């Protein structure tokens, strides 16, 4: 229950931030303090990387797929740890009609915060999303997006 309860308080992961925040308010807290702690954040995570990922034979690979069925991108590294994107070409149950869905999947035991800006480009659509997530409590194989 402690790991899942939104009311459980957690320490802020930013160095020098003394606050304890309810689990279900962590994302909001990180967004609010991002500017305040920008100098610390940049010192802690000092790498920026840009990658273009493609799925070989994507059009052929998704033939016959339906909603809630996914395909993974090739694995890539963030700070020495393996990740992949899991793409749902025809969306998930909660997706808007006609929309694809994507999430970042953790393949190693990475612990820390990742801030990500992602662009998904197809022949008919261009989607941009930004997210910041603490991956410390997401199990290997878990995903978020």
mmCIF file of N, CA and C in Angstrom:
data_model
loop_
_atom_site.group_PDB
_atom_site.id
_atom_site.type_symbol
_atom_site.label_atom_id
_atom_site.label_comp_id
_atom_site.label_asym_id
_atom_site.label_seq_id
_atom_site.Cartn_x
_atom_site.Cartn_y
_atom_site.Cartn_z
ATOM 1 N N UNK A 1 0.834 -1.191 0.000
ATOM 2 C CA UNK A 1 0.000 0.000 0.000
ATOM 3 C C UNK A 1 0.876 1.251 0.000
ATOM 4 N N UNK A 2 1.984 1.236 0.758
ATOM 5 C CA UNK A 2 2.852 2.412 0.823
ATOM 6 C C UNK A 2 3.372 2.825 -0.550
ATOM 7 N N UNK A 3 3.687 1.837 -1.409
ATOM 8 C CA UNK A 3 4.235 2.150 -2.716
ATOM 9 C C UNK A 3 3.177 2.670 -3.677
ATOM 10 N N UNK A 4 1.905 2.405 -3.445
ATOM 11 C CA UNK A 4 0.867 2.779 -4.382
ATOM 12 C C UNK A 4 -0.013 3.912 -3.886
ATOM 13 N N UNK A 5 -0.110 4.128 -2.608
ATOM 14 C CA UNK A 5 -1.017 5.121 -2.051
ATOM 15 C C UNK A 5 -0.578 6.531 -2.434
ATOM 16 N N UNK A 6 -1.479 7.290 -3.038
ATOM 17 C CA UNK A 6 -1.188 8.652 -3.453
ATOM 18 C C UNK A 6 -0.979 9.612 -2.298
ATOM 19 N N UNK A 7 -1.381 9.217 -1.103
ATOM 20 C CA UNK A 7 -1.247 10.086 0.078
ATOM 21 C C UNK A 7 0.088 9.887 0.791
ATOM 22 N N UNK A 8 0.836 8.842 0.418
ATOM 23 C CA UNK A 8 2.139 8.599 1.024
ATOM 24 C C UNK A 8 3.081 9.739 0.654
ATOM 25 N N UNK A 9 3.784 10.279 1.634
ATOM 26 C CA UNK A 9 4.708 11.370 1.361
ATOM 27 C C UNK A 9 6.068 10.843 0.928
ATOM 28 N N UNK A 10 6.646 11.533 -0.039
ATOM 29 C CA UNK A 10 7.957 11.187 -0.591
ATOM 30 C C UNK A 10 8.858 12.408 -0.490
ATOM 31 N N UNK A 11 10.163 12.190 -0.340
ATOM 32 C CA UNK A 11 11.114 13.291 -0.383
ATOM 33 C C UNK A 11 11.249 13.762 -1.824
ATOM 34 N N UNK A 12 11.363 15.059 -2.016
ATOM 35 C CA UNK A 12 11.652 15.602 -3.337
ATOM 36 C C UNK A 12 13.038 15.093 -3.741
ATOM 37 N N UNK A 13 13.198 14.683 -4.997
ATOM 38 C CA UNK A 13 14.472 14.133 -5.457
ATOM 39 C C UNK A 13 15.481 15.200 -5.864
ATOM 40 N N UNK A 14 15.039 16.463 -5.936
ATOM 41 C CA UNK A 14 15.988 17.502 -6.277
ATOM 42 C C UNK A 14 16.878 17.775 -5.075
ATOM 43 N N UNK A 15 18.212 17.807 -5.267
ATOM 44 C CA UNK A 15 19.112 18.107 -4.157
ATOM 45 C C UNK A 15 18.766 19.470 -3.556
ATOM 46 N N UNK A 16 18.933 19.597 -2.276
ATOM 47 C CA UNK A 16 18.720 20.835 -1.538
ATOM 48 C C UNK A 16 17.250 21.245 -1.437
ATOM 49 N N UNK A 17 16.324 20.431 -1.908
ATOM 50 C CA UNK A 17 14.905 20.730 -1.719
ATOM 51 C C UNK A 17 14.444 19.906 -0.516
ATOM 52 N N UNK A 18 14.076 20.563 0.578
ATOM 53 C CA UNK A 18 13.749 19.847 1.811
ATOM 54 C C UNK A 18 12.311 19.321 1.874
ATOM 55 N N UNK A 19 11.531 19.548 0.842
ATOM 56 C CA UNK A 19 10.106 19.235 0.922
ATOM 57 C C UNK A 19 9.809 17.745 0.821
ATOM 58 N N UNK A 20 8.756 17.349 1.547
ATOM 59 C CA UNK A 20 8.153 16.024 1.398
ATOM 60 C C UNK A 20 6.793 16.281 0.763
ATOM 61 N N UNK A 21 6.473 15.518 -0.277
ATOM 62 C CA UNK A 21 5.277 15.770 -1.073
ATOM 63 C C UNK A 21 4.481 14.485 -1.202
ATOM 64 N N UNK A 22 3.166 14.602 -1.173
ATOM 65 C CA UNK A 22 2.320 13.423 -1.377
ATOM 66 C C UNK A 22 2.605 12.855 -2.761
ATOM 67 N N UNK A 23 2.650 11.523 -2.842
ATOM 68 C CA UNK A 23 2.994 10.834 -4.089
ATOM 69 C C UNK A 23 2.182 11.342 -5.274
ATOM 70 N N UNK A 24 0.868 11.523 -5.091
ATOM 71 C CA UNK A 24 0.050 11.946 -6.221
ATOM 72 C C UNK A 24 0.206 13.426 -6.556
ATOM 73 N N UNK A 25 1.053 14.151 -5.818
ATOM 74 C CA UNK A 25 1.325 15.553 -6.112
ATOM 75 C C UNK A 25 2.772 15.782 -6.559
ATOM 76 N N UNK A 26 3.558 14.689 -6.692
ATOM 77 C CA UNK A 26 4.972 14.826 -7.060
ATOM 78 C C UNK A 26 5.169 15.473 -8.426
ATOM 79 N N UNK A 27 4.420 15.025 -9.432
ATOM 80 C CA UNK A 27 4.588 15.585 -10.776
ATOM 81 C C UNK A 27 4.336 17.085 -10.770
ATOM 82 N N UNK A 28 3.274 17.507 -10.083
ATOM 83 C CA UNK A 28 2.947 18.929 -9.980
ATOM 84 C C UNK A 28 4.084 19.670 -9.269
ATOM 85 N N UNK A 29 4.586 19.098 -8.191
ATOM 86 C CA UNK A 29 5.684 19.717 -7.441
ATOM 87 C C UNK A 29 6.916 19.892 -8.325
ATOM 88 N N UNK A 30 7.284 18.851 -9.083
ATOM 89 C CA UNK A 30 8.457 18.942 -9.944
ATOM 90 C C UNK A 30 8.287 20.045 -10.986
ATOM 91 N N UNK A 31 7.095 20.165 -11.538
ATOM 92 C CA UNK A 31 6.861 21.214 -12.525
ATOM 93 C C UNK A 31 6.956 22.597 -11.887
ATOM 94 N N UNK A 32 6.421 22.748 -10.678
ATOM 95 C CA UNK A 32 6.445 24.039 -9.996
ATOM 96 C C UNK A 32 7.860 24.471 -9.623
ATOM 97 N N UNK A 33 8.697 23.529 -9.219
ATOM 98 C CA UNK A 33 10.037 23.909 -8.761
ATOM 99 C C UNK A 33 11.088 23.821 -9.862
ATOM 100 N N UNK A 34 10.688 23.408 -11.035
ATOM 101 C CA UNK A 34 11.656 23.220 -12.116
ATOM 102 C C UNK A 34 12.489 24.485 -12.362
ATOM 103 N N UNK A 35 11.829 25.630 -12.465
ATOM 104 C CA UNK A 35 12.566 26.870 -12.705
ATOM 105 C C UNK A 35 13.414 27.240 -11.495
ATOM 106 N N UNK A 36 12.860 27.053 -10.328
ATOM 107 C CA UNK A 36 13.565 27.386 -9.088
ATOM 108 C C UNK A 36 14.835 26.558 -8.935
ATOM 109 N N UNK A 37 14.774 25.293 -9.333
ATOM 110 C CA UNK A 37 15.902 24.376 -9.164
ATOM 111 C C UNK A 37 16.636 24.099 -10.478
ATOM 112 N N UNK A 38 16.401 24.901 -11.507
ATOM 113 C CA UNK A 38 16.967 24.643 -12.836
ATOM 114 C C UNK A 38 18.486 24.461 -12.769
ATOM 115 N N UNK A 39 19.186 25.291 -12.019
ATOM 116 C CA UNK A 39 20.645 25.190 -11.940
ATOM 117 C C UNK A 39 21.072 23.858 -11.331
ATOM 118 N N UNK A 40 20.332 23.371 -10.354
ATOM 119 C CA UNK A 40 20.651 22.091 -9.724
ATOM 120 C C UNK A 40 20.346 20.955 -10.690
ATOM 121 N N UNK A 41 19.181 21.062 -11.345
ATOM 122 C CA UNK A 41 18.752 20.016 -12.271
ATOM 123 C C UNK A 41 19.761 19.864 -13.396
ATOM 124 N N UNK A 42 20.203 20.959 -13.951
ATOM 125 C CA UNK A 42 21.165 20.882 -15.056
ATOM 126 C C UNK A 42 22.500 20.308 -14.595
ATOM 127 N N UNK A 43 22.879 20.602 -13.371
ATOM 128 C CA UNK A 43 24.134 20.053 -12.859
ATOM 129 C C UNK A 43 24.008 18.554 -12.637
ATOM 130 N N UNK A 44 22.844 18.109 -12.169
ATOM 131 C CA UNK A 44 22.623 16.698 -11.887
ATOM 132 C C UNK A 44 22.511 15.865 -13.158
ATOM 133 N N UNK A 45 21.789 16.351 -14.109
ATOM 134 C CA UNK A 45 21.590 15.636 -15.370
ATOM 135 C C UNK A 45 22.187 16.521 -16.451
ATOM 136 N N UNK A 46 23.420 16.263 -16.746
ATOM 137 C CA UNK A 46 24.150 17.177 -17.607
ATOM 138 C C UNK A 46 24.236 16.699 -19.047
ATOM 139 N N UNK A 47 23.389 15.787 -19.432
ATOM 140 C CA UNK A 47 23.448 15.309 -20.799
ATOM 141 C C UNK A 47 22.146 15.606 -21.524
ATOM 142 N N UNK A 48 22.281 15.975 -22.742
ATOM 143 C CA UNK A 48 21.145 16.136 -23.638
ATOM 144 C C UNK A 48 21.458 15.263 -24.835
ATOM 145 N N UNK A 49 20.509 14.485 -25.218
ATOM 146 C CA UNK A 49 20.745 13.652 -26.383
ATOM 147 C C UNK A 49 19.534 13.724 -27.291
ATOM 148 N N UNK A 50 19.815 13.611 -28.553
ATOM 149 C CA UNK A 50 18.751 13.624 -29.543
ATOM 150 C C UNK A 50 18.912 12.377 -30.393
ATOM 151 N N UNK A 51 17.843 11.654 -30.549
ATOM 152 C CA UNK A 51 17.882 10.434 -31.347
ATOM 153 C C UNK A 51 16.674 10.384 -32.257
ATOM 154 N N UNK A 52 16.856 9.803 -33.387
ATOM 155 C CA UNK A 52 15.739 9.525 -34.284
ATOM 156 C C UNK A 52 15.575 8.018 -34.303
ATOM 157 N N UNK A 53 14.410 7.568 -33.917
ATOM 158 C CA UNK A 53 14.131 6.135 -33.872
ATOM 159 C C UNK A 53 13.126 5.791 -34.951
ATOM 160 N N UNK A 54 13.351 4.695 -35.593
ATOM 161 C CA UNK A 54 12.370 4.230 -36.570
ATOM 162 C C UNK A 54 12.208 2.730 -36.403
ATOM 163 N N UNK A 55 11.062 2.269 -36.778
ATOM 164 C CA UNK A 55 10.775 0.831 -36.688
ATOM 165 C C UNK A 55 10.846 0.268 -38.098
ATOM 166 N N UNK A 56 11.806 -0.639 -38.347
ATOM 167 C CA UNK A 56 11.928 -1.208 -39.686
ATOM 168 C C UNK A 56 10.626 -1.875 -40.121
ATOM 169 N N UNK A 57 10.255 -1.661 -41.363
ATOM 170 C CA UNK A 57 9.048 -2.274 -41.948
ATOM 171 C C UNK A 57 7.800 -1.980 -41.112
ATOM 172 N N UNK A 58 7.706 -0.760 -40.605
ATOM 173 C CA UNK A 58 6.606 -0.393 -39.715
ATOM 174 C C UNK A 58 5.241 -0.667 -40.346
ATOM 175 N N UNK A 59 5.057 -0.233 -41.569
ATOM 176 C CA UNK A 59 3.758 -0.397 -42.226
ATOM 177 C C UNK A 59 3.368 -1.864 -42.317
ATOM 178 N N UNK A 60 4.320 -2.712 -42.645
ATOM 179 C CA UNK A 60 4.044 -4.145 -42.721
ATOM 180 C C UNK A 60 3.839 -4.741 -41.330
ATOM 181 N N UNK A 61 4.629 -4.285 -40.370
ATOM 182 C CA UNK A 61 4.577 -4.838 -39.012
ATOM 183 C C UNK A 61 3.238 -4.603 -38.319
ATOM 184 N N UNK A 62 2.541 -3.527 -38.677
ATOM 185 C CA UNK A 62 1.285 -3.230 -37.972
ATOM 186 C C UNK A 62 0.043 -3.799 -38.661
ATOM 187 N N UNK A 63 0.240 -4.462 -39.803
ATOM 188 C CA UNK A 63 -0.912 -5.062 -40.486
ATOM 189 C C UNK A 63 -1.571 -6.069 -39.541
ATOM 190 N N UNK A 64 -2.859 -5.946 -39.384
ATOM 191 C CA UNK A 64 -3.613 -6.865 -38.530
ATOM 192 C C UNK A 64 -3.638 -6.475 -37.064
ATOM 193 N N UNK A 65 -2.908 -5.429 -36.698
ATOM 194 C CA UNK A 65 -2.920 -4.997 -35.302
ATOM 195 C C UNK A 65 -4.192 -4.219 -35.016
ATOM 196 N N UNK A 66 -4.581 -4.219 -33.763
ATOM 197 C CA UNK A 66 -5.758 -3.475 -33.335
ATOM 198 C C UNK A 66 -5.439 -2.612 -32.136
ATOM 199 N N UNK A 67 -6.478 -2.060 -31.556
ATOM 200 C CA UNK A 67 -6.332 -1.228 -30.372
ATOM 201 C C UNK A 67 -5.709 -2.058 -29.245
ATOM 202 N N UNK A 68 -4.882 -1.430 -28.432
ATOM 203 C CA UNK A 68 -4.189 -2.047 -27.300
ATOM 204 C C UNK A 68 -3.103 -3.036 -27.707
ATOM 205 N N UNK A 69 -2.747 -3.069 -28.977
ATOM 206 C CA UNK A 69 -1.628 -3.907 -29.426
ATOM 207 C C UNK A 69 -0.461 -2.970 -29.729
ATOM 208 N N UNK A 70 0.735 -3.410 -29.341
ATOM 209 C CA UNK A 70 1.884 -2.501 -29.435
ATOM 210 C C UNK A 70 3.060 -3.119 -30.164
ATOM 211 N N UNK A 71 3.968 -2.225 -30.516
ATOM 212 C CA UNK A 71 5.227 -2.597 -31.147
ATOM 213 C C UNK A 71 6.307 -1.719 -30.517
ATOM 214 N N UNK A 72 7.482 -2.277 -30.275
ATOM 215 C CA UNK A 72 8.563 -1.532 -29.624
ATOM 216 C C UNK A 72 9.539 -0.964 -30.640
ATOM 217 N N UNK A 73 10.104 0.191 -30.288
ATOM 218 C CA UNK A 73 11.203 0.741 -31.074
ATOM 219 C C UNK A 73 12.465 -0.036 -30.707
ATOM 220 N N UNK A 74 13.513 0.114 -31.496
ATOM 221 C CA UNK A 74 14.799 -0.446 -31.064
ATOM 222 C C UNK A 74 15.190 0.172 -29.714
ATOM 223 N N UNK A 75 15.941 -0.557 -28.929
ATOM 224 C CA UNK A 75 16.371 -0.077 -27.614
ATOM 225 C C UNK A 75 17.380 1.053 -27.791
ATOM 226 N N UNK A 76 17.386 1.977 -26.842
ATOM 227 C CA UNK A 76 18.343 3.069 -26.842
ATOM 228 C C UNK A 76 18.737 3.354 -25.403
ATOM 229 N N UNK A 77 19.776 4.138 -25.232
ATOM 230 C CA UNK A 77 20.334 4.377 -23.911
ATOM 231 C C UNK A 77 20.071 5.808 -23.448
ATOM 232 N N UNK A 78 19.681 5.946 -22.179
ATOM 233 C CA UNK A 78 19.605 7.247 -21.507
ATOM 234 C C UNK A 78 20.474 7.105 -20.260
ATOM 235 N N UNK A 79 21.509 7.898 -20.181
ATOM 236 C CA UNK A 79 22.445 7.852 -19.059
ATOM 237 C C UNK A 79 22.931 6.427 -18.773
ATOM 238 N N UNK A 80 23.229 5.703 -19.838
ATOM 239 C CA UNK A 80 23.786 4.363 -19.713
ATOM 240 C C UNK A 80 22.776 3.264 -19.414
ATOM 241 N N UNK A 81 21.505 3.590 -19.400
ATOM 242 C CA UNK A 81 20.465 2.604 -19.103
ATOM 243 C C UNK A 81 19.578 2.411 -20.333
ATOM 244 N N UNK A 82 19.086 1.194 -20.533
ATOM 245 C CA UNK A 82 18.296 0.873 -21.721
ATOM 246 C C UNK A 82 16.820 1.210 -21.553
ATOM 247 N N UNK A 83 16.263 1.784 -22.616
ATOM 248 C CA UNK A 83 14.851 2.117 -22.712
ATOM 249 C C UNK A 83 14.376 1.795 -24.123
ATOM 250 N N UNK A 84 13.085 1.787 -24.317
ATOM 251 C CA UNK A 84 12.501 1.751 -25.652
ATOM 252 C C UNK A 84 11.162 2.474 -25.576
ATOM 253 N N UNK A 85 10.651 2.853 -26.724
ATOM 254 C CA UNK A 85 9.294 3.369 -26.782
ATOM 255 C C UNK A 85 8.388 2.223 -27.184
ATOM 256 N N UNK A 86 7.266 2.133 -26.523
ATOM 257 C CA UNK A 86 6.242 1.168 -26.896
ATOM 258 C C UNK A 86 5.157 1.972 -27.604
ATOM 259 N N UNK A 87 4.923 1.639 -28.854
ATOM 260 C CA UNK A 87 3.944 2.360 -29.665
ATOM 261 C C UNK A 87 2.684 1.528 -29.853
ATOM 262 N N UNK A 88 1.560 2.181 -29.708
ATOM 263 C CA UNK A 88 0.252 1.579 -29.949
ATOM 264 C C UNK A 88 -0.303 2.281 -31.187
ATOM 265 N N UNK A 89 -0.023 1.761 -32.392
ATOM 266 C CA UNK A 89 -0.403 2.465 -33.625
ATOM 267 C C UNK A 89 -1.894 2.799 -33.709
ATOM 268 N N UNK A 90 -2.736 1.976 -33.114
ATOM 269 C CA UNK A 90 -4.181 2.207 -33.174
ATOM 270 C C UNK A 90 -4.738 2.609 -31.809
ATOM 271 N N UNK A 91 -3.857 3.076 -30.947
ATOM 272 C CA UNK A 91 -4.260 3.598 -29.655
ATOM 273 C C UNK A 91 -4.492 2.537 -28.598
ATOM 274 N N UNK A 92 -4.715 3.045 -27.401
ATOM 275 C CA UNK A 92 -5.087 2.201 -26.275
ATOM 276 C C UNK A 92 -6.562 2.452 -25.990
ATOM 277 N N UNK A 93 -7.125 1.684 -25.071
ATOM 278 C CA UNK A 93 -8.534 1.820 -24.746
ATOM 279 C C UNK A 93 -8.906 3.262 -24.414
ATOM 280 N N UNK A 94 -8.048 3.967 -23.674
ATOM 281 C CA UNK A 94 -8.349 5.335 -23.260
ATOM 282 C C UNK A 94 -7.949 6.389 -24.290
ATOM 283 N N UNK A 95 -7.388 5.999 -25.429
ATOM 284 C CA UNK A 95 -6.969 6.947 -26.458
ATOM 285 C C UNK A 95 -8.173 7.551 -27.179
ATOM 286 N N UNK A 96 -7.975 8.750 -27.680
ATOM 287 C CA UNK A 96 -9.009 9.365 -28.508
ATOM 288 C C UNK A 96 -9.130 8.568 -29.803
ATOM 289 N N UNK A 97 -10.308 8.490 -30.378
ATOM 290 C CA UNK A 97 -10.477 7.736 -31.631
ATOM 291 C C UNK A 97 -9.520 8.227 -32.714
ATOM 292 N N UNK A 98 -8.910 7.287 -33.398
ATOM 293 C CA UNK A 98 -7.999 7.613 -34.484
ATOM 294 C C UNK A 98 -6.616 8.067 -34.044
ATOM 295 N N UNK A 99 -6.324 8.015 -32.759
ATOM 296 C CA UNK A 99 -5.030 8.463 -32.253
ATOM 297 C C UNK A 99 -4.164 7.301 -31.798
ATOM 298 N N UNK A 100 -2.900 7.395 -32.093
ATOM 299 C CA UNK A 100 -1.930 6.417 -31.611
ATOM 300 C C UNK A 100 -1.561 6.791 -30.170
ATOM 301 N N UNK A 101 -0.859 5.904 -29.501
ATOM 302 C CA UNK A 101 -0.376 6.165 -28.148
ATOM 303 C C UNK A 101 1.073 5.689 -28.058
ATOM 304 N N UNK A 102 1.816 6.274 -27.137
ATOM 305 C CA UNK A 102 3.210 5.883 -26.946
ATOM 306 C C UNK A 102 3.568 5.997 -25.475
ATOM 307 N N UNK A 103 4.480 5.152 -25.035
ATOM 308 C CA UNK A 103 5.000 5.269 -23.682
ATOM 309 C C UNK A 103 6.478 4.874 -23.700
ATOM 310 N N UNK A 104 7.201 5.373 -22.711
ATOM 311 C CA UNK A 104 8.615 5.048 -22.551
ATOM 312 C C UNK A 104 8.710 3.860 -21.615
ATOM 313 N N UNK A 105 9.417 2.803 -22.037
ATOM 314 C CA UNK A 105 9.547 1.581 -21.241
ATOM 315 C C UNK A 105 10.966 1.474 -20.697
ATOM 316 N N UNK A 106 11.054 1.215 -19.404
ATOM 317 C CA UNK A 106 12.327 1.078 -18.680
ATOM 318 C C UNK A 106 12.799 -0.372 -18.796
ATOM 319 N N UNK A 107 14.003 -0.577 -19.337
ATOM 320 C CA UNK A 107 14.515 -1.934 -19.535
ATOM 321 C C UNK A 107 15.626 -2.303 -18.555
ATOM 322 N N UNK A 108 16.199 -1.304 -17.879
ATOM 323 C CA UNK A 108 17.208 -1.512 -16.841
ATOM 324 C C UNK A 108 16.707 -0.860 -15.563
ATOM 325 N N UNK A 109 17.453 -1.012 -14.490
ATOM 326 C CA UNK A 109 17.012 -0.491 -13.201
ATOM 327 C C UNK A 109 17.443 0.959 -13.005
ATOM 328 N N UNK A 110 17.016 1.828 -13.908
ATOM 329 C CA UNK A 110 17.331 3.251 -13.821
ATOM 330 C C UNK A 110 16.566 3.887 -12.664
ATOM 331 N N UNK A 111 17.246 4.715 -11.892
ATOM 332 C CA UNK A 111 16.612 5.447 -10.802
ATOM 333 C C UNK A 111 16.946 6.924 -10.995
ATOM 334 N N UNK A 112 15.949 7.738 -11.093
ATOM 335 C CA UNK A 112 16.161 9.170 -11.260
ATOM 336 C C UNK A 112 15.062 9.772 -12.102
ATOM 337 N N UNK A 113 15.229 11.038 -12.390
ATOM 338 C CA UNK A 113 14.230 11.795 -13.135
ATOM 339 C C UNK A 113 14.678 11.923 -14.583
ATOM 340 N N UNK A 114 13.742 11.737 -15.482
ATOM 341 C CA UNK A 114 13.999 11.960 -16.902
ATOM 342 C C UNK A 114 13.010 13.006 -17.378
ATOM 343 N N UNK A 115 13.535 14.013 -18.039
ATOM 344 C CA UNK A 115 12.701 15.010 -18.691
ATOM 345 C C UNK A 115 12.829 14.749 -20.185
ATOM 346 N N UNK A 116 11.719 14.632 -20.861
ATOM 347 C CA UNK A 116 11.724 14.182 -22.235
ATOM 348 C C UNK A 116 10.806 15.037 -23.088
ATOM 349 N N UNK A 117 11.290 15.466 -24.230
ATOM 350 C CA UNK A 117 10.464 16.103 -25.253
ATOM 351 C C UNK A 117 10.474 15.150 -26.438
ATOM 352 N N UNK A 118 9.299 14.791 -26.898
ATOM 353 C CA UNK A 118 9.202 13.791 -27.956
ATOM 354 C C UNK A 118 8.318 14.302 -29.079
ATOM 355 N N UNK A 119 8.745 14.064 -30.301
ATOM 356 C CA UNK A 119 7.941 14.362 -31.478
ATOM 357 C C UNK A 119 7.694 13.053 -32.207
ATOM 358 N N UNK A 120 6.447 12.801 -32.516
ATOM 359 C CA UNK A 120 6.088 11.629 -33.304
ATOM 360 C C UNK A 120 5.578 12.159 -34.640
ATOM 361 N N UNK A 121 6.213 11.727 -35.700
ATOM 362 C CA UNK A 121 5.863 12.235 -37.014
ATOM 363 C C UNK A 121 5.446 11.070 -37.904
ATOM 364 N N UNK A 122 4.298 11.226 -38.534
ATOM 365 C CA UNK A 122 3.854 10.237 -39.522
ATOM 366 C C UNK A 122 3.502 11.000 -40.786
ATOM 367 N N UNK A 123 3.061 10.290 -41.787
ATOM 368 C CA UNK A 123 2.701 10.956 -43.036
ATOM 369 C C UNK A 123 1.466 11.827 -42.875
ATOM 370 N N UNK A 124 0.660 11.587 -41.847
ATOM 371 C CA UNK A 124 -0.577 12.347 -41.678
ATOM 372 C C UNK A 124 -0.649 13.157 -40.389
ATOM 373 N N UNK A 125 0.296 12.986 -39.491
ATOM 374 C CA UNK A 125 0.177 13.615 -38.182
ATOM 375 C C UNK A 125 1.538 13.984 -37.619
ATOM 376 N N UNK A 126 1.543 14.973 -36.742
ATOM 377 C CA UNK A 126 2.748 15.354 -36.001
ATOM 378 C C UNK A 126 2.301 15.628 -34.575
ATOM 379 N N UNK A 127 2.816 14.865 -33.628
ATOM 380 C CA UNK A 127 2.430 14.998 -32.230
ATOM 381 C C UNK A 127 3.679 15.347 -31.427
ATOM 382 N N UNK A 128 3.557 16.310 -30.540
ATOM 383 C CA UNK A 128 4.654 16.678 -29.653
ATOM 384 C C UNK A 128 4.176 16.515 -28.223
ATOM 385 N N UNK A 129 5.000 15.897 -27.390
ATOM 386 C CA UNK A 129 4.648 15.793 -25.980
ATOM 387 C C UNK A 129 5.902 15.957 -25.137
ATOM 388 N N UNK A 130 5.695 16.494 -23.959
ATOM 389 C CA UNK A 130 6.779 16.663 -22.993
ATOM 390 C C UNK A 130 6.368 15.980 -21.709
ATOM 391 N N UNK A 131 7.319 15.336 -21.076
ATOM 392 C CA UNK A 131 7.018 14.723 -19.790
ATOM 393 C C UNK A 131 8.251 14.708 -18.917
ATOM 394 N N UNK A 132 8.009 14.688 -17.628
ATOM 395 C CA UNK A 132 9.078 14.575 -16.643
ATOM 396 C C UNK A 132 8.602 13.536 -15.640
ATOM 397 N N UNK A 133 9.404 12.545 -15.398
ATOM 398 C CA UNK A 133 8.980 11.439 -14.543
ATOM 399 C C UNK A 133 10.134 10.960 -13.679
ATOM 400 N N UNK A 134 9.821 10.653 -12.436
ATOM 401 C CA UNK A 134 10.765 10.005 -11.526
ATOM 402 C C UNK A 134 10.631 8.498 -11.740
ATOM 403 N N UNK A 135 11.695 7.876 -12.228
ATOM 404 C CA UNK A 135 11.658 6.449 -12.570
ATOM 405 C C UNK A 135 12.114 5.560 -11.415
ATOM 406 N N UNK A 136 12.370 6.120 -10.254
ATOM 407 C CA UNK A 136 12.898 5.356 -9.132
ATOM 408 C C UNK A 136 11.986 4.225 -8.678
ATOM 409 N N UNK A 137 10.689 4.420 -8.765
ATOM 410 C CA UNK A 137 9.764 3.409 -8.256
ATOM 411 C C UNK A 137 9.048 2.630 -9.365
ATOM 412 N N UNK A 138 9.451 2.827 -10.596
ATOM 413 C CA UNK A 138 8.885 2.054 -11.694
ATOM 414 C C UNK A 138 9.766 0.825 -11.889
ATOM 415 N N UNK A 139 9.152 -0.324 -11.869
ATOM 416 C CA UNK A 139 9.893 -1.584 -11.988
ATOM 417 C C UNK A 139 10.496 -1.725 -13.379
ATOM 418 N N UNK A 140 11.552 -2.513 -13.465
ATOM 419 C CA UNK A 140 12.128 -2.843 -14.766
ATOM 420 C C UNK A 140 11.022 -3.483 -15.601
ATOM 421 N N UNK A 141 10.878 -3.010 -16.825
ATOM 422 C CA UNK A 141 9.800 -3.478 -17.698
ATOM 423 C C UNK A 141 8.578 -2.582 -17.630
ATOM 424 N N UNK A 142 8.513 -1.715 -16.627
ATOM 425 C CA UNK A 142 7.384 -0.804 -16.487
ATOM 426 C C UNK A 142 7.484 0.339 -17.493
ATOM 427 N N UNK A 143 6.354 0.982 -17.740
ATOM 428 C CA UNK A 143 6.305 2.056 -18.738
ATOM 429 C C UNK A 143 5.463 3.208 -18.234
ATOM 430 N N UNK A 144 5.673 4.372 -18.863
ATOM 431 C CA UNK A 144 4.914 5.552 -18.517
ATOM 432 C C UNK A 144 4.832 6.441 -19.729
ATOM 433 N N UNK A 145 3.692 7.044 -19.954
ATOM 434 C CA UNK A 145 3.567 7.971 -21.077
ATOM 435 C C UNK A 145 2.157 8.357 -21.349
#
